[in-house]
Coordinates of C-alpha atoms in Angstrom, one line a residue:
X11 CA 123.0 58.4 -68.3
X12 CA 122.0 54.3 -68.6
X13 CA 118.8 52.9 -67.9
X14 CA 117.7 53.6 -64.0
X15 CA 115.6 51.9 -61.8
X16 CA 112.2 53.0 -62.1
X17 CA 110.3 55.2 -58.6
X18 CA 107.8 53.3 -56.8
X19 CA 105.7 56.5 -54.9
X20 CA 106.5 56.0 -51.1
X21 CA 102.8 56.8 -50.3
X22 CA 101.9 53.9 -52.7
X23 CA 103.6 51.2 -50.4
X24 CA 104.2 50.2 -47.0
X25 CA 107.0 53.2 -46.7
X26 CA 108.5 55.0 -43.6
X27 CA 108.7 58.3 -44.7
X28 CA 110.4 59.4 -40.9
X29 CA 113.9 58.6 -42.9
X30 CA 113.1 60.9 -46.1
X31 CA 115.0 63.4 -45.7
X32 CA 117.8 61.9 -43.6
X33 CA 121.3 62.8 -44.8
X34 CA 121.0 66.1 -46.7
X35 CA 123.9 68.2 -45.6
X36 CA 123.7 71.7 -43.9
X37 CA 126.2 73.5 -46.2
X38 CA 126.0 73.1 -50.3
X39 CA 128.6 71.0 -51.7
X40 CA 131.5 72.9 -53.3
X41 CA 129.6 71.8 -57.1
X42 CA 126.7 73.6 -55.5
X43 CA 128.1 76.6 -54.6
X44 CA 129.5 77.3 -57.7
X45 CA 125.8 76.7 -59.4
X46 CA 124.2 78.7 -57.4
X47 CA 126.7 82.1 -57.4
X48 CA 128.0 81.5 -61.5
X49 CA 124.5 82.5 -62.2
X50 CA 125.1 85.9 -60.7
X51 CA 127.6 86.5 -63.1
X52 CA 126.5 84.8 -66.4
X53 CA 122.9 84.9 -66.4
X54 CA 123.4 82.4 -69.3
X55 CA 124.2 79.7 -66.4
X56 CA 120.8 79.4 -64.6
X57 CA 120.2 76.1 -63.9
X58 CA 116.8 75.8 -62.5
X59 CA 115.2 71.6 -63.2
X60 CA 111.5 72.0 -64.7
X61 CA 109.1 69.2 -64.2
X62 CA 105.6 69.7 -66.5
X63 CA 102.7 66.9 -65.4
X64 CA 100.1 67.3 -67.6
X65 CA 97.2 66.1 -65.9
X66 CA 93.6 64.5 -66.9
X67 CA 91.5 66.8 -64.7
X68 CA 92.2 69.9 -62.7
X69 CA 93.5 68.6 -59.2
X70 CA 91.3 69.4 -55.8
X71 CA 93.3 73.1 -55.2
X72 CA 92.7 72.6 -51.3
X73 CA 93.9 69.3 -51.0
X74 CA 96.7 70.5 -53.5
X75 CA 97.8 72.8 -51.2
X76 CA 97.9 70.4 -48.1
X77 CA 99.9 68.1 -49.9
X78 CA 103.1 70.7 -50.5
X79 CA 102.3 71.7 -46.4
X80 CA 102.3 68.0 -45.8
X81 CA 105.7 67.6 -48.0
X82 CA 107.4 70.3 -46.7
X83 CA 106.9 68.9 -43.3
X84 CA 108.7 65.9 -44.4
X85 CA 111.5 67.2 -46.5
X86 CA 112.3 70.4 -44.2
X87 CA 114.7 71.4 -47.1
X88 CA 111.9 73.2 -49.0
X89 CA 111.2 75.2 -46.3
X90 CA 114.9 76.4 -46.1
X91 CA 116.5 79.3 -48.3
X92 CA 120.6 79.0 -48.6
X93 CA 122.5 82.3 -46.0
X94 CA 125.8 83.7 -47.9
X95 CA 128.5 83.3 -45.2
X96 CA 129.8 86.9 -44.7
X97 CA 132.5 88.1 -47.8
X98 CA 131.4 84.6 -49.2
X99 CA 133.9 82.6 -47.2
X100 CA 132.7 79.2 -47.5
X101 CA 129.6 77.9 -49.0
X102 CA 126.4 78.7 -48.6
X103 CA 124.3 77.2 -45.5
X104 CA 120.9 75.9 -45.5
X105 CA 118.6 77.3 -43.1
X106 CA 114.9 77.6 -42.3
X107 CA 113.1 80.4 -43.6
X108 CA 111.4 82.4 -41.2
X109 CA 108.7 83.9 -43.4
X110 CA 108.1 81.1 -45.2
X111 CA 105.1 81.2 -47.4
X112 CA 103.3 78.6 -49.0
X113 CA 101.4 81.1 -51.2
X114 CA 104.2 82.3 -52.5
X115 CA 105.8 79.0 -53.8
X116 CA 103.0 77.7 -55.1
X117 CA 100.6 79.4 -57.3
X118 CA 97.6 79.1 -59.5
X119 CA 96.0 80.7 -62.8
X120 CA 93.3 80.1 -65.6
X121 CA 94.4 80.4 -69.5
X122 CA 91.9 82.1 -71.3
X123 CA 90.0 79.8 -74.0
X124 CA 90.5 78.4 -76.5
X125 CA 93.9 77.2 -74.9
X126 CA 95.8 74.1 -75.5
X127 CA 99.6 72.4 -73.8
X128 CA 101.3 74.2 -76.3
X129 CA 99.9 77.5 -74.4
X130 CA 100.6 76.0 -71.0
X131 CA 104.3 75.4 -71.8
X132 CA 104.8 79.2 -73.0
X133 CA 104.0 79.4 -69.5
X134 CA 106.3 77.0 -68.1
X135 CA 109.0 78.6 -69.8
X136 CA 108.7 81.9 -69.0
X137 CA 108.7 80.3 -65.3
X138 CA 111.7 78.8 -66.1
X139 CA 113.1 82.1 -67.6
X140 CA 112.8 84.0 -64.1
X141 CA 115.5 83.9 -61.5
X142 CA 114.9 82.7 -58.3
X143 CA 114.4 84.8 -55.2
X144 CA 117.7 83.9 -53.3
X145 CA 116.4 85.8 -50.2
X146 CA 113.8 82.5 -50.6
X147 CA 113.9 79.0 -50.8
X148 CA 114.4 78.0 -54.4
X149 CA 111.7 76.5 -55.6
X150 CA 108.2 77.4 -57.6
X151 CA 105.0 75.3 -58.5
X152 CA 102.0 76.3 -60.4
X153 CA 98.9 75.1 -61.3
X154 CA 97.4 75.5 -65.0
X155 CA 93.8 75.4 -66.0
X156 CA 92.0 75.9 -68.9
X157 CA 93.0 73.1 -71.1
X158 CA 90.7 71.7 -73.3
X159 CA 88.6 68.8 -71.8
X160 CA 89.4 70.1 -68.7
X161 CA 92.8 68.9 -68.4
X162 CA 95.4 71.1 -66.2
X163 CA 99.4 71.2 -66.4
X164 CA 101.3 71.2 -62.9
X165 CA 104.8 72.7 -63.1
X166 CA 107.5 72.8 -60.8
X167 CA 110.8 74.2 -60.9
X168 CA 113.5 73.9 -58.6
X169 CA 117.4 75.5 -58.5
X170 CA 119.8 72.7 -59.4
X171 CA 121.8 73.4 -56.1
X172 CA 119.0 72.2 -54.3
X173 CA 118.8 68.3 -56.5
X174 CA 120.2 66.4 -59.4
X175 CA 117.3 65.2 -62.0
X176 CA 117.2 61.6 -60.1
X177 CA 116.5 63.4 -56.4
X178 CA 113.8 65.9 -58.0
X179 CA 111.6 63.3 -59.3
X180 CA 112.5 61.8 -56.0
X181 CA 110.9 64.5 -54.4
X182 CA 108.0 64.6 -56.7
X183 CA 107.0 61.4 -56.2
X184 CA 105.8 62.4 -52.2
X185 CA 103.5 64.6 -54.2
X186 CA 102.2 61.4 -55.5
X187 CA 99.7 58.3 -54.3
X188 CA 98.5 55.5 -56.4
X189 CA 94.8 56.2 -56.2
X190 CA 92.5 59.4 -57.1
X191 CA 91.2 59.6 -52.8
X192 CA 93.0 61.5 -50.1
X193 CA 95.4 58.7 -48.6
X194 CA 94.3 58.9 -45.1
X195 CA 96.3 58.7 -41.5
X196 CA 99.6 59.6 -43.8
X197 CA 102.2 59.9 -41.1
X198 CA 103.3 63.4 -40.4
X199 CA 105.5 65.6 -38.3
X200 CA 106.1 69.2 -37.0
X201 CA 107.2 71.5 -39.4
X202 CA 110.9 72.6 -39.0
X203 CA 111.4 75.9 -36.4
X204 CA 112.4 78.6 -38.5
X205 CA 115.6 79.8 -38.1
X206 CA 117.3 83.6 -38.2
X207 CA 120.8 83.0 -39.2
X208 CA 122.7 85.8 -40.9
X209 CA 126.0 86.0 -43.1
X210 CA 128.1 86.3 -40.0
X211 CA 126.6 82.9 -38.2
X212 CA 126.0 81.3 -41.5
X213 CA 129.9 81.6 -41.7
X214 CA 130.1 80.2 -38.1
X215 CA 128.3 76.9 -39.1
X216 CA 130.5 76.4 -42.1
X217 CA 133.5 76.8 -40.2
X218 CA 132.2 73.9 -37.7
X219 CA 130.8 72.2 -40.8
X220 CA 134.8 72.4 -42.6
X221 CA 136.2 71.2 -38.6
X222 CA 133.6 67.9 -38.6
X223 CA 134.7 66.9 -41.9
X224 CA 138.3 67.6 -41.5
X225 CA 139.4 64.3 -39.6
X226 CA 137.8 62.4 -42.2
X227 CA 139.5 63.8 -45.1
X228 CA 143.3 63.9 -43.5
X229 CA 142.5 60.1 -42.6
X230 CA 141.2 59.7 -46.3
X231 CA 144.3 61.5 -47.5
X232 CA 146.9 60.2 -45.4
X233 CA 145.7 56.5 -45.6
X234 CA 145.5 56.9 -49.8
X235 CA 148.9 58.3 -49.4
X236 CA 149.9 55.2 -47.5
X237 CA 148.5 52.7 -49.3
X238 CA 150.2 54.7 -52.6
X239 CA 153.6 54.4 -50.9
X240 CA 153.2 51.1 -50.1
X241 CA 151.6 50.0 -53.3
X242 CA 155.1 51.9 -54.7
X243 CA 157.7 50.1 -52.6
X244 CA 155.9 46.7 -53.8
X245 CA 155.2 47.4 -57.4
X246 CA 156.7 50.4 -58.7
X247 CA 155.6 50.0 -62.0
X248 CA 151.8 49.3 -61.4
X249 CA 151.4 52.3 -59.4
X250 CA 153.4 54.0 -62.1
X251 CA 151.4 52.6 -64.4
X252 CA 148.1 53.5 -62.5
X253 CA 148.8 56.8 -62.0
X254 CA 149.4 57.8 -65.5
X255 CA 146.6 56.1 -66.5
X256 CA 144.6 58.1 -64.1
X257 CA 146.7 60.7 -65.6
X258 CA 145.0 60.3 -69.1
X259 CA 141.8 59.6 -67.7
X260 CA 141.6 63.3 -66.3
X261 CA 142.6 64.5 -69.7
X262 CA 140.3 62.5 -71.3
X263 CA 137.1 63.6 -69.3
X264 CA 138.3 67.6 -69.2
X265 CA 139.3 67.9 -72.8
X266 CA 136.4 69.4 -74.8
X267 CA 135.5 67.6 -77.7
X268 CA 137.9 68.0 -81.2
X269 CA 134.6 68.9 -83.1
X270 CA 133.7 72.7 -83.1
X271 CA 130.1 71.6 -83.9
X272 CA 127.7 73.2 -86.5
X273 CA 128.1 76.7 -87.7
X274 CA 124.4 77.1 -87.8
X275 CA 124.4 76.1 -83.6
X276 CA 126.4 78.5 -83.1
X277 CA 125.2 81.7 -81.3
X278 CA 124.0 81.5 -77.6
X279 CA 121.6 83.6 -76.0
X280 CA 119.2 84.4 -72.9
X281 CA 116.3 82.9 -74.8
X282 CA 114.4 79.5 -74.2
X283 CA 111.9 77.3 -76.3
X284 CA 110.1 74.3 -74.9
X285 CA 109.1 71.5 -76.8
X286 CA 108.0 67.7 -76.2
X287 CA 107.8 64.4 -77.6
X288 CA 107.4 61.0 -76.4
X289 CA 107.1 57.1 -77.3
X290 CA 105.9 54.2 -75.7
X291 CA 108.6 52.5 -73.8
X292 CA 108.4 49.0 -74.5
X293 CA 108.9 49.8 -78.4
X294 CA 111.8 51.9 -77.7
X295 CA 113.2 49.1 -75.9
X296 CA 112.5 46.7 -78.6
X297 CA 113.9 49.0 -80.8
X298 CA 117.2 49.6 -78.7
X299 CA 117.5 45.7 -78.3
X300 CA 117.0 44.9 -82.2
X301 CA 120.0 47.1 -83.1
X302 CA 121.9 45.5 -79.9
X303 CA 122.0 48.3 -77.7
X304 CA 120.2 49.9 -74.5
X305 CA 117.4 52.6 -74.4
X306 CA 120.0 55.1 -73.5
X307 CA 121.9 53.9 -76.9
X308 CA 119.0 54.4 -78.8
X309 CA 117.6 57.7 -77.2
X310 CA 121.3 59.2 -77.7
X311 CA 121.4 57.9 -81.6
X312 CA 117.5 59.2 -82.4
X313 CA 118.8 62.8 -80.8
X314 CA 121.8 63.0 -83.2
X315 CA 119.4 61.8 -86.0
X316 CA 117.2 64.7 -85.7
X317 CA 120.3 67.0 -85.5
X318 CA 121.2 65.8 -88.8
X319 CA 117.8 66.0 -90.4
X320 CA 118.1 69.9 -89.0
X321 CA 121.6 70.5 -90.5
X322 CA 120.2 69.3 -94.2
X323 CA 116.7 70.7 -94.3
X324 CA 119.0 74.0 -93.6
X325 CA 121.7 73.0 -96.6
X326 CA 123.9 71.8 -94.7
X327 CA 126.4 68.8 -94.6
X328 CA 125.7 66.8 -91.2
X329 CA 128.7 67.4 -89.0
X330 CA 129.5 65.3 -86.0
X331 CA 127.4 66.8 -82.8
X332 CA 129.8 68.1 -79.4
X333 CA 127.7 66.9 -77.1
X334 CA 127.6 65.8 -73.2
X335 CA 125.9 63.8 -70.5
X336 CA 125.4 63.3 -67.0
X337 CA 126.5 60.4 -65.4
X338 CA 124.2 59.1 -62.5
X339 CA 126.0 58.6 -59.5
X340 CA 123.5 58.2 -57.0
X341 CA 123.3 55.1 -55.3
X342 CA 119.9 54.1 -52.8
X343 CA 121.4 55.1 -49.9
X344 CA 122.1 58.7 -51.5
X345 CA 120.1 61.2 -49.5
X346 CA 117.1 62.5 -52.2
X347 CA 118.6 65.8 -51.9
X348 CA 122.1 67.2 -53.5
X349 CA 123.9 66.7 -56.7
X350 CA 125.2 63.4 -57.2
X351 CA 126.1 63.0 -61.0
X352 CA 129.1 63.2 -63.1
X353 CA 129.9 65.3 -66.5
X354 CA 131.2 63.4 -69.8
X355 CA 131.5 65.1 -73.2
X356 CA 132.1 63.2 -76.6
X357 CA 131.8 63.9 -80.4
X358 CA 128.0 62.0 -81.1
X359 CA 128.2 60.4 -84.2
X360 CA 125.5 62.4 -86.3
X361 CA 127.0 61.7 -89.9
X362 CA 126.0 58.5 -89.8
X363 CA 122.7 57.6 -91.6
X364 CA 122.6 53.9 -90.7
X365 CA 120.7 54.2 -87.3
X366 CA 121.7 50.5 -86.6
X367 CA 125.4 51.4 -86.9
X368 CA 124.8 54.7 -85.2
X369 CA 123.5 53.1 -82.0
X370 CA 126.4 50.7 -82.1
X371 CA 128.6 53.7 -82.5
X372 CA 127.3 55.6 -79.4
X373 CA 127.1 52.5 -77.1
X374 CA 131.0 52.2 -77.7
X375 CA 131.4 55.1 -76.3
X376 CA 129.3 55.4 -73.8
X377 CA 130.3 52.3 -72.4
X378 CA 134.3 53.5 -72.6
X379 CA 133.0 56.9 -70.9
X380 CA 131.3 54.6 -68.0
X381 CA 134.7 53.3 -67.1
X382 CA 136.8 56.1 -67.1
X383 CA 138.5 56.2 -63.9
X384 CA 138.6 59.8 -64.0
X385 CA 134.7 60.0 -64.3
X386 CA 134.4 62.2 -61.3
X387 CA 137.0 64.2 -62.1
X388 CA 134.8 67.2 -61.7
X389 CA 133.5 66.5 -58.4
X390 CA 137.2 66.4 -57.5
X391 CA 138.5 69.4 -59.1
X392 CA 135.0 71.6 -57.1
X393 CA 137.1 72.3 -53.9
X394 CA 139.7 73.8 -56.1
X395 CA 137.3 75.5 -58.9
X396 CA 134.9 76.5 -56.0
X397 CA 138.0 78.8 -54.5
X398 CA 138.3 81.1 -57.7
X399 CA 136.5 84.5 -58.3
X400 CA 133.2 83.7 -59.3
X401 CA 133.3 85.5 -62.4
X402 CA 136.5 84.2 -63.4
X403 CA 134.7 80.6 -63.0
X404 CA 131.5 81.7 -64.7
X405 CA 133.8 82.9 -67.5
X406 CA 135.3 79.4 -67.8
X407 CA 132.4 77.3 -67.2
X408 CA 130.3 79.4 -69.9
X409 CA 133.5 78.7 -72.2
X410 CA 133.8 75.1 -71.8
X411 CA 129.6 74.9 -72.2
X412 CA 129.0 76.8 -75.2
X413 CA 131.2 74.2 -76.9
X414 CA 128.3 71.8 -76.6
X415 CA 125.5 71.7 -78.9
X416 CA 123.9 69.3 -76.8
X417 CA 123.1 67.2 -73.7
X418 CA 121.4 64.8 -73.2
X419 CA 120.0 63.4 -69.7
X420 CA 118.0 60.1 -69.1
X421 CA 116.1 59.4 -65.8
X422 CA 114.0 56.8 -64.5
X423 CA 110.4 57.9 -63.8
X424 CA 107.7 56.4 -62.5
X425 CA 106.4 52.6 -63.8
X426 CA 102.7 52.8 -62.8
X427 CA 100.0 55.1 -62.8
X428 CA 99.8 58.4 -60.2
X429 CA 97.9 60.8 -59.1
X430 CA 98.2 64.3 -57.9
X431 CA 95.6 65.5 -55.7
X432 CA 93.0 63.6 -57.2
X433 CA 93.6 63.9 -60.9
X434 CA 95.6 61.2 -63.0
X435 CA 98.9 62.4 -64.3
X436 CA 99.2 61.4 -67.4
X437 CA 102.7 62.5 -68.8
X438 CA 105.5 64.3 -67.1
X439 CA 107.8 66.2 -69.3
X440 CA 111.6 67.2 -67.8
X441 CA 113.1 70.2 -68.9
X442 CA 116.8 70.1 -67.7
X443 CA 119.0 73.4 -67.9
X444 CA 120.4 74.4 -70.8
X445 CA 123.8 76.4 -69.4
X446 CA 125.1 77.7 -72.4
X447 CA 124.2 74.9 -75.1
X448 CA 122.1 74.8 -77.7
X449 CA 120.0 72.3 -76.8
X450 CA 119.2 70.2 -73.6
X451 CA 117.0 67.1 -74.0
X452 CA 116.1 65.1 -71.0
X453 CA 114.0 61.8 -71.2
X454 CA 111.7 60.4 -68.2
X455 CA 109.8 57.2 -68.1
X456 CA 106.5 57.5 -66.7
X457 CA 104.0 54.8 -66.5
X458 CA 105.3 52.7 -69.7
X459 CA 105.4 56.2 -72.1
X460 CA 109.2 58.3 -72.7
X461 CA 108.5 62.0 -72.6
X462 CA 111.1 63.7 -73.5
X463 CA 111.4 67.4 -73.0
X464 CA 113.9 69.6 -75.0
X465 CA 115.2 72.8 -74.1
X466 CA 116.0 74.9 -76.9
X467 CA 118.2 78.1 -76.9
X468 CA 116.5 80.0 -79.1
X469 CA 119.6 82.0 -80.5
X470 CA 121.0 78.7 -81.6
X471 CA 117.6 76.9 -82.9
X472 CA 115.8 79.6 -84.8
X473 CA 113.8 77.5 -86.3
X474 CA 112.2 75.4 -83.5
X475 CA 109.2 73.6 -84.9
X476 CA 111.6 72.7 -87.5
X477 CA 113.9 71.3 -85.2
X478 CA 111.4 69.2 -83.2
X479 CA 110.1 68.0 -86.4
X480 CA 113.6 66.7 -87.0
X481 CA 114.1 65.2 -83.9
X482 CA 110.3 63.3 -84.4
X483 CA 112.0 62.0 -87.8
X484 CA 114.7 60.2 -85.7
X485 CA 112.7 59.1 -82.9
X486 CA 110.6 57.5 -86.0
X487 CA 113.7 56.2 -87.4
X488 CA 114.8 54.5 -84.4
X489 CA 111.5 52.9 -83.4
X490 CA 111.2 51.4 -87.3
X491 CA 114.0 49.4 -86.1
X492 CA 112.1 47.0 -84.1
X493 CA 108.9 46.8 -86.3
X494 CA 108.5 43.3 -88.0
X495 CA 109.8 42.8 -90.6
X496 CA 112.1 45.6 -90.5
X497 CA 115.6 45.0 -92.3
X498 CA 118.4 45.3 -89.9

């Protein structure tokens, strides 16, 4: 959520890539966990992250290839698969995968002509559609070719437990060099020994992994509960007053929306539609600015436009849109790897027409959302959440989910132009999960354009092309505002 900073490519600048991968913890975060098992028991919660480059010319395959060898040098975590610890006590460890194979993770195929990108991303979905191998690490890439004027499509999908949106595309980018030739004398390193660990030692290293983080978090919790008492002897009634306004922060942040959302949203299903749209990014940001708010503002308001246009062209009344969005909370010391967002749902203002006073209305509440002290309420709650059956927290997550009729993701991308084994990419379309809403839209900014790729549930939207008509109408509607001329 907000307006990131922008990914320079590492092997575009002066950049010691030793430290890459430095931080990335053995075991998956509680948050984690629960991503990568609730999917066992709701197939409806598969959270893989889908990046689409669409590219000018069809990349050097052999040079293509040493680049993911290269990467997984530096980032040993694609090389790794995550070991259940035996009876699943504890969370899952990453370890090196002994038959790990390049061939199998990345891949390659020609469409048959005439084919076009709408082609390709049929493809891309139907990647996205397939569960991961868990006995392997989770992650997929594929070449397209075929496109017309010999244009390709790169696709890569990777299992949320792995990366948040921010740390995929900052994985992506060591993919990535500023110039069409091989970069030469790129430094490099061994490959990480593969590693045999089972359920029974996996369970080992979580145990030693819980016993290193214990002193931290009794010194965390004792000198919090110190500096609680303390604050209480001294000021009774701030502290009071702090903790009850905690208090209603968590309540805030866990209550779903009042809104039931739009009766024609309303089933959910297995199915999955891609689409894409985009708009150059310094008009959206004259846009956002004319009616007085940020890009995020203005991408959030032309989203509930088009789900009002859809509601109408169907003959219905717009209703107010449940919706929810993830709060960045990665900082640039963050490790690239691991989940480090938040969750906030609201009611999005759909029903009202004036864009101007729509934008105002969602940058209200965005900016309330931003300072909820409860904002990582979630994150909190995981060690607790991450200790029920799985199925009894599928059920629940799946419940709270399926109240949404959309989210909506923003991440920075990349400001300048990039290449991928020689050819130019020349957009990048995200394709965030959708884990039980009806639609999932996630905007990235690459090289001055906004793509924005939405991820339809095809039980809710039945009528796709409609819907991406609609949501064209309100980009349209949004960008009008910063035209000359244009009454505000």
């Amino acid at each position: 959520m907000g307006d990131g900073q922008p990914l320079i490519p590492p092997s575009a600048v002066d950049f010691d890539l030793s430290g890459v991968a430095a931080g990335w913890n053995r075991t998956m975060s509680d948050l984690e966990a629960g991503m990568w098992r609730m999917e066992e028991a709701q197939p409806r919660l598969r959270s893989p992250i889908v990046a689409v480059d669409l590219l000018d010319e069809s990349p050097d395959w052999e040079r293509l290839v040493r680049a993911h060898e290269w990467a997984s040098h530096i980032v040993p975590r694609i090389r790794m698969r995550a070991v259940e610890p035996v009876f699943g006590l504890g969370n899952p460890v990453w370890s090196v995968d002994p038959e790990f194979d390049l061939d199998y993770h990345l891949r390659r195929i020609r469409l048959p002509e005439p084919a076009t990108f709408d082609h390709a991303l049929r493809i891309c979905r139907h990647l996205a559609c397939e569960p991961f191998d868990k006995a392997r690490p989770p992650w997929t890439a594929m070449l397209i070719e075929g496109l017309p004027d010999g244009r390709a499509v790169y696709v890569v999908k990777t299992h949320h437990s792995m990366t948040d949106g921010m740390g995929g595309i900052g994985l992506m980018t060591l993919l990535h060099s500023r110039r069409r030739e091989p970069t030469p004398d790129k430094p490099d390193r061994l490959p990480a020994p593969p590693e045999n660990l089972n359920t029974v030692t996996a369970l080992g290293e979580e145990v030693a992994t819980q016993l290193r983080r214990a002193p931290g978090r009794i010194r965390g919790l004792v000198g919090g509960a110190v500096r609680t008492a303390a604050a209480a002897v001294t000021d009774p009634l701030g502290t009071a007053g702090e903790v009850f306004g905690y208090a209603n922060s968590v309540r805030r942040i866990v209550t779903p929306p009042p809104e039931e959302g739009s009766p024609l949203l309303r089933n959910r299903g297995m199915g999955r539609w891609f689409g894409v749209l985009e708009v150059g990014l310094p008009e959206f940001k004259v846009a956002a600015r004319a009616a007085g708010g940020s890009l995020n503002d203005a991408y959030v308001a032309a989203l509930l436009g088009g789900f009002a246009r859809y509601q109408s062209a169907l003959g219905q009344a717009p209703s107010p849109v449940p919706m929810g969005m993830p709060v960045n909370l990665r900082t640039a010391s963050d490790p690239s790897g691991g989940n480090r967002f938040a969750a906030v749902r609201f009611v999005g203002p759909a029903t009202e027409s004036d864009p101007t006073t729509r934008i105002a209305k969602v940058r209200t509440i965005v900016l309330g959302l931003r300072e909820e002290p409860a904002i990582d309420a979630l994150d909190v709650a995981a060690p607790v959440l991450s200790r029920l059956p799985t199925w009894l927290l599928a059920t629940w997550y799946l419940s709270q989910s399926t109240a949404l009729d959309l989210q909506a993701s923003n991440v920075a991308g990349v400001p300048v132009p990039v290449y991928l084994a020689g050819a130019r990419i020349e957009r990048m379309f995200p394709f965030g999960p959708a884990p039980g809403c009806a639609v999932m839209a996630t905007l990235v900014s690459h090289a001055g354009v906004c793509c924005i790729g939405v991820n339809l549930d095809t039980a809710a939207v039945t009528q796709p092309k409609l819907f991406m008509n609609c949501l064209q109408d309100g980009l349209d509607e949004i960008i009008a505002l910063g035209e000359p001329g244009e009454t505000r």
